[in-house]
Amino acid sequence: MINIVLFGPPGSGKGTQAQHLIEKYNLKQISTGDLFRFNMKNDTPLGQLAKSYIDKGELVPDQVTIDMLVHEVKKPTDTAGFIFDGFPRTAGQTEALEQIVNEVLGAPISICLSLVVEDEALVQRLLKRGETSGRTDDSNEEIIRNRIKEYYAKTAEVAELYKQQGKYVEVNGVGSIEEISEKLFAEVDKIQK
Ligand code: AMP
């Protein structure tokens, strides 16, 4: 089983690269951002709660996010593993994920792939995406900068935890989509050998 944590600031291309990794390794993607957006679109109680944080570019509280993730991991699937996109974002979520994958899947996190893109490029990419995505959190530069700031403030400790386990790999997220995918595949292939 391959369980990948895909790491990277908003706008680093996580979603696109997750798609390529899914196809290549037959994985199920769990994107906490997508799950929150689905709930907001359907105006569920979870969506209403998440919206109050997401609209400000803040993180949704850990317990709410973890409960949603557990529910998703427990759903039956015939894939060869999972790709966690946008989760974990805090040390608490990292510990929870470790426990969830061990208990529910009986397998550890294999690798944490981190896409690296500098801040100004991220802001420009997100503003551009905001022109068509319809996402309120993509349309305002101040909110975008806050999301990037939140990402680094909270996720530095997540990177540290995976570094300590020797599972953290940085990949340059600037270049053609295919080039970046190839670099990610090479890292996954290394751990499968
Ligand atoms: P994303 O699509 O991953 O950029 O997520 C969009 C927004 O959803 C984030 O700015 C957060 O407000 C919220 N969110 C997504 N994943 C998480 C998470 N793991 N923990 C807390 N909040 C999250």
PDB file of N, CA and C and ligand atoms in Angstrom, residues 10 14 31-34 36-37 50 53-54 57-62 65 85-90 93 129 135 137 147, ligand 1:
ATOM      1  N   PRO A  10      -0.980  26.867  -0.846  1.00  0.00           N
ATOM      2  CA  PRO A  10      -2.067  27.058  -1.805  1.00  0.00           C
ATOM      3  C   PRO A  10      -1.503  27.582  -3.123  1.00  0.00           C
ATOM      4  N   LYS A  14      -0.875  21.328  -6.143  1.00  0.00           N
ATOM      5  CA  LYS A  14      -1.179  20.055  -5.474  1.00  0.00           C
ATOM      6  C   LYS A  14      -2.293  19.281  -6.189  1.00  0.00           C
ATOM      7  N   SER A  31      -9.047  15.093  -0.452  1.00  0.00           N
ATOM      8  CA  SER A  31      -8.695  16.503  -0.346  1.00  0.00           C
ATOM      9  C   SER A  31      -9.639  17.143   0.658  1.00  0.00           C
ATOM     10  N   THR A  32      -9.098  17.583   1.789  1.00  0.00           N
ATOM     11  CA  THR A  32      -9.970  18.174   2.814  1.00  0.00           C
ATOM     12  C   THR A  32     -10.591  19.477   2.300  1.00  0.00           C
ATOM     13  N   GLY A  33      -9.837  20.223   1.482  1.00  0.00           N
ATOM     14  CA  GLY A  33     -10.383  21.459   0.894  1.00  0.00           C
ATOM     15  C   GLY A  33     -11.602  21.139   0.027  1.00  0.00           C
ATOM     16  N   ASP A  34     -11.485  20.099  -0.824  1.00  0.00           N
ATOM     17  CA  ASP A  34     -12.610  19.709  -1.692  1.00  0.00           C
ATOM     18  C   ASP A  34     -13.805  19.245  -0.856  1.00  0.00           C
ATOM     19  N   PHE A  36     -14.585  20.130   2.183  1.00  0.00           N
ATOM     20  CA  PHE A  36     -15.236  21.310   2.783  1.00  0.00           C
ATOM     21  C   PHE A  36     -16.068  22.046   1.735  1.00  0.00           C
ATOM     22  N   ARG A  37     -15.499  22.201   0.535  1.00  0.00           N
ATOM     23  CA  ARG A  37     -16.242  22.929  -0.520  1.00  0.00           C
ATOM     24  C   ARG A  37     -17.521  22.193  -0.900  1.00  0.00           C
ATOM     25  N   ALA A  50     -17.487  25.337   8.417  1.00  0.00           N
ATOM     26  CA  ALA A  50     -16.206  25.492   7.706  1.00  0.00           C
ATOM     27  C   ALA A  50     -16.136  26.848   7.003  1.00  0.00           C
ATOM     28  N   TYR A  53     -14.562  29.905   8.608  1.00  0.00           N
ATOM     29  CA  TYR A  53     -13.093  29.943   8.662  1.00  0.00           C
ATOM     30  C   TYR A  53     -12.506  30.138   7.276  1.00  0.00           C
ATOM     31  N   ILE A  54     -13.009  29.359   6.332  1.00  0.00           N
ATOM     32  CA  ILE A  54     -12.445  29.343   4.980  1.00  0.00           C
ATOM     33  C   ILE A  54     -12.526  30.716   4.320  1.00  0.00           C
ATOM     34  N   GLY A  57      -9.698  32.724   5.155  1.00  0.00           N
ATOM     35  CA  GLY A  57      -8.375  32.158   4.865  1.00  0.00           C
ATOM     36  C   GLY A  57      -7.765  31.498   6.084  1.00  0.00           C
ATOM     37  N   GLU A  58      -8.607  31.195   7.092  1.00  0.00           N
ATOM     38  CA  GLU A  58      -8.095  30.533   8.303  1.00  0.00           C
ATOM     39  C   GLU A  58      -8.317  29.033   8.222  1.00  0.00           C
ATOM     40  N   LEU A  59      -7.590  28.292   9.070  1.00  0.00           N
ATOM     41  CA  LEU A  59      -7.794  26.849   9.099  1.00  0.00           C
ATOM     42  C   LEU A  59      -9.055  26.499   9.878  1.00  0.00           C
ATOM     43  N   VAL A  60      -9.749  25.461   9.411  1.00  0.00           N
ATOM     44  CA  VAL A  60     -10.900  24.928  10.136  1.00  0.00           C
ATOM     45  C   VAL A  60     -10.328  24.178  11.360  1.00  0.00           C
ATOM     46  N   PRO A  61     -10.999  24.226  12.517  1.00  0.00           N
ATOM     47  CA  PRO A  61     -10.442  23.567  13.703  1.00  0.00           C
ATOM     48  C   PRO A  61     -10.110  22.084  13.474  1.00  0.00           C
ATOM     49  N   ASP A  62      -9.049  21.648  14.158  1.00  0.00           N
ATOM     50  CA  ASP A  62      -8.539  20.287  13.978  1.00  0.00           C
ATOM     51  C   ASP A  62      -9.592  19.196  14.120  1.00  0.00           C
ATOM     52  N   THR A  65     -11.950  18.801  11.260  1.00  0.00           N
ATOM     53  CA  THR A  65     -11.271  18.337  10.052  1.00  0.00           C
ATOM     54  C   THR A  65     -10.892  16.853  10.177  1.00  0.00           C
ATOM     55  N   ASP A  85      -4.386  15.172   0.333  1.00  0.00           N
ATOM     56  CA  ASP A  85      -4.110  16.457  -0.310  1.00  0.00           C
ATOM     57  C   ASP A  85      -4.667  17.567   0.587  1.00  0.00           C
ATOM     58  N   GLY A  86      -3.772  18.368   1.149  1.00  0.00           N
ATOM     59  CA  GLY A  86      -4.234  19.454   2.026  1.00  0.00           C
ATOM     60  C   GLY A  86      -4.418  19.012   3.469  1.00  0.00           C
ATOM     61  N   PHE A  87      -3.995  17.826   3.775  1.00  0.00           N
ATOM     62  CA  PHE A  87      -4.072  17.263   5.128  1.00  0.00           C
ATOM     63  C   PHE A  87      -2.866  16.369   5.324  1.00  0.00           C
ATOM     64  N   PRO A  88      -2.151  16.415   6.412  1.00  0.00           N
ATOM     65  CA  PRO A  88      -2.352  17.242   7.596  1.00  0.00           C
ATOM     66  C   PRO A  88      -1.745  18.630   7.438  1.00  0.00           C
ATOM     67  N   ARG A  89      -2.304  19.589   8.160  1.00  0.00           N
ATOM     68  CA  ARG A  89      -1.795  20.954   8.127  1.00  0.00           C
ATOM     69  C   ARG A  89      -1.311  21.404   9.501  1.00  0.00           C
ATOM     70  N   THR A  90      -1.506  20.606  10.517  1.00  0.00           N
ATOM     71  CA  THR A  90      -1.031  20.959  11.872  1.00  0.00           C
ATOM     72  C   THR A  90      -0.388  19.711  12.490  1.00  0.00           C
ATOM     73  N   GLN A  93      -3.050  17.241  13.531  1.00  0.00           N
ATOM     74  CA  GLN A  93      -3.579  16.462  12.396  1.00  0.00           C
ATOM     75  C   GLN A  93      -2.580  15.394  11.960  1.00  0.00           C
ATOM     76  N   ARG A 129      -6.286  31.958 -10.939  1.00  0.00           N
ATOM     77  CA  ARG A 129      -7.267  30.891 -10.754  1.00  0.00           C
ATOM     78  C   ARG A 129      -8.605  31.475 -10.301  1.00  0.00           C
ATOM     79  N   ARG A 135     -14.010  30.661  -6.513  1.00  0.00           N
ATOM     80  CA  ARG A 135     -13.726  30.496  -5.087  1.00  0.00           C
ATOM     81  C   ARG A 135     -13.515  31.865  -4.449  1.00  0.00           C
ATOM     82  N   ASP A 137     -12.178  32.509  -1.682  1.00  0.00           N
ATOM     83  CA  ASP A 137     -10.859  32.642  -1.050  1.00  0.00           C
ATOM     84  C   ASP A 137      -9.731  32.803  -2.076  1.00  0.00           C
ATOM     85  N   ARG A 147      -3.727  33.083   3.590  1.00  0.00           N
ATOM     86  CA  ARG A 147      -3.703  31.622   3.464  1.00  0.00           C
ATOM     87  C   ARG A 147      -2.269  31.121   3.376  1.00  0.00           C
TER      88      ARG A 147
HETATM   89  P1  AMP B   1      -7.329  24.026   0.073  1.00  0.00           P
HETATM   90  O1  AMP B   1      -8.281  23.719  -1.038  1.00  0.00           O
HETATM   91  O2  AMP B   1      -6.514  22.823   0.498  1.00  0.00           O
HETATM   92  O3  AMP B   1      -6.464  25.240  -0.217  1.00  0.00           O
HETATM   93  O4  AMP B   1      -8.227  24.402   1.346  1.00  0.00           O
HETATM   94  C1  AMP B   1      -9.091  25.507   1.338  1.00  0.00           C
HETATM   95  C2  AMP B   1      -9.408  25.918   2.757  1.00  0.00           C
HETATM   96  O5  AMP B   1     -10.063  24.842   3.444  1.00  0.00           O
HETATM   97  C3  AMP B   1      -8.193  26.242   3.620  1.00  0.00           C
HETATM   98  O6  AMP B   1      -7.773  27.593   3.454  1.00  0.00           O
HETATM   99  C4  AMP B   1      -8.747  25.981   5.027  1.00  0.00           C
HETATM  100  O7  AMP B   1      -9.570  27.044   5.451  1.00  0.00           O
HETATM  101  C5  AMP B   1      -9.646  24.770   4.805  1.00  0.00           C
HETATM  102  N1  AMP B   1      -8.884  23.500   4.998  1.00  0.00           N
HETATM  103  C6  AMP B   1      -8.554  22.588   4.053  1.00  0.00           C
HETATM  104  N2  AMP B   1      -7.849  21.564   4.574  1.00  0.00           N
HETATM  105  C7  AMP B   1      -7.722  21.836   5.895  1.00  0.00           C
HETATM  106  C8  AMP B   1      -7.071  21.190   6.982  1.00  0.00           C
HETATM  107  N3  AMP B   1      -6.390  20.041   6.806  1.00  0.00           N
HETATM  108  N4  AMP B   1      -7.165  21.763   8.209  1.00  0.00           N
HETATM  109  C9  AMP B   1      -7.842  22.918   8.394  1.00  0.00           C
HETATM  110  N5  AMP B   1      -8.442  23.595   7.420  1.00  0.00           N
HETATM  111  C10 AMP B   1      -8.396  23.078   6.170  1.00  0.00           C
END
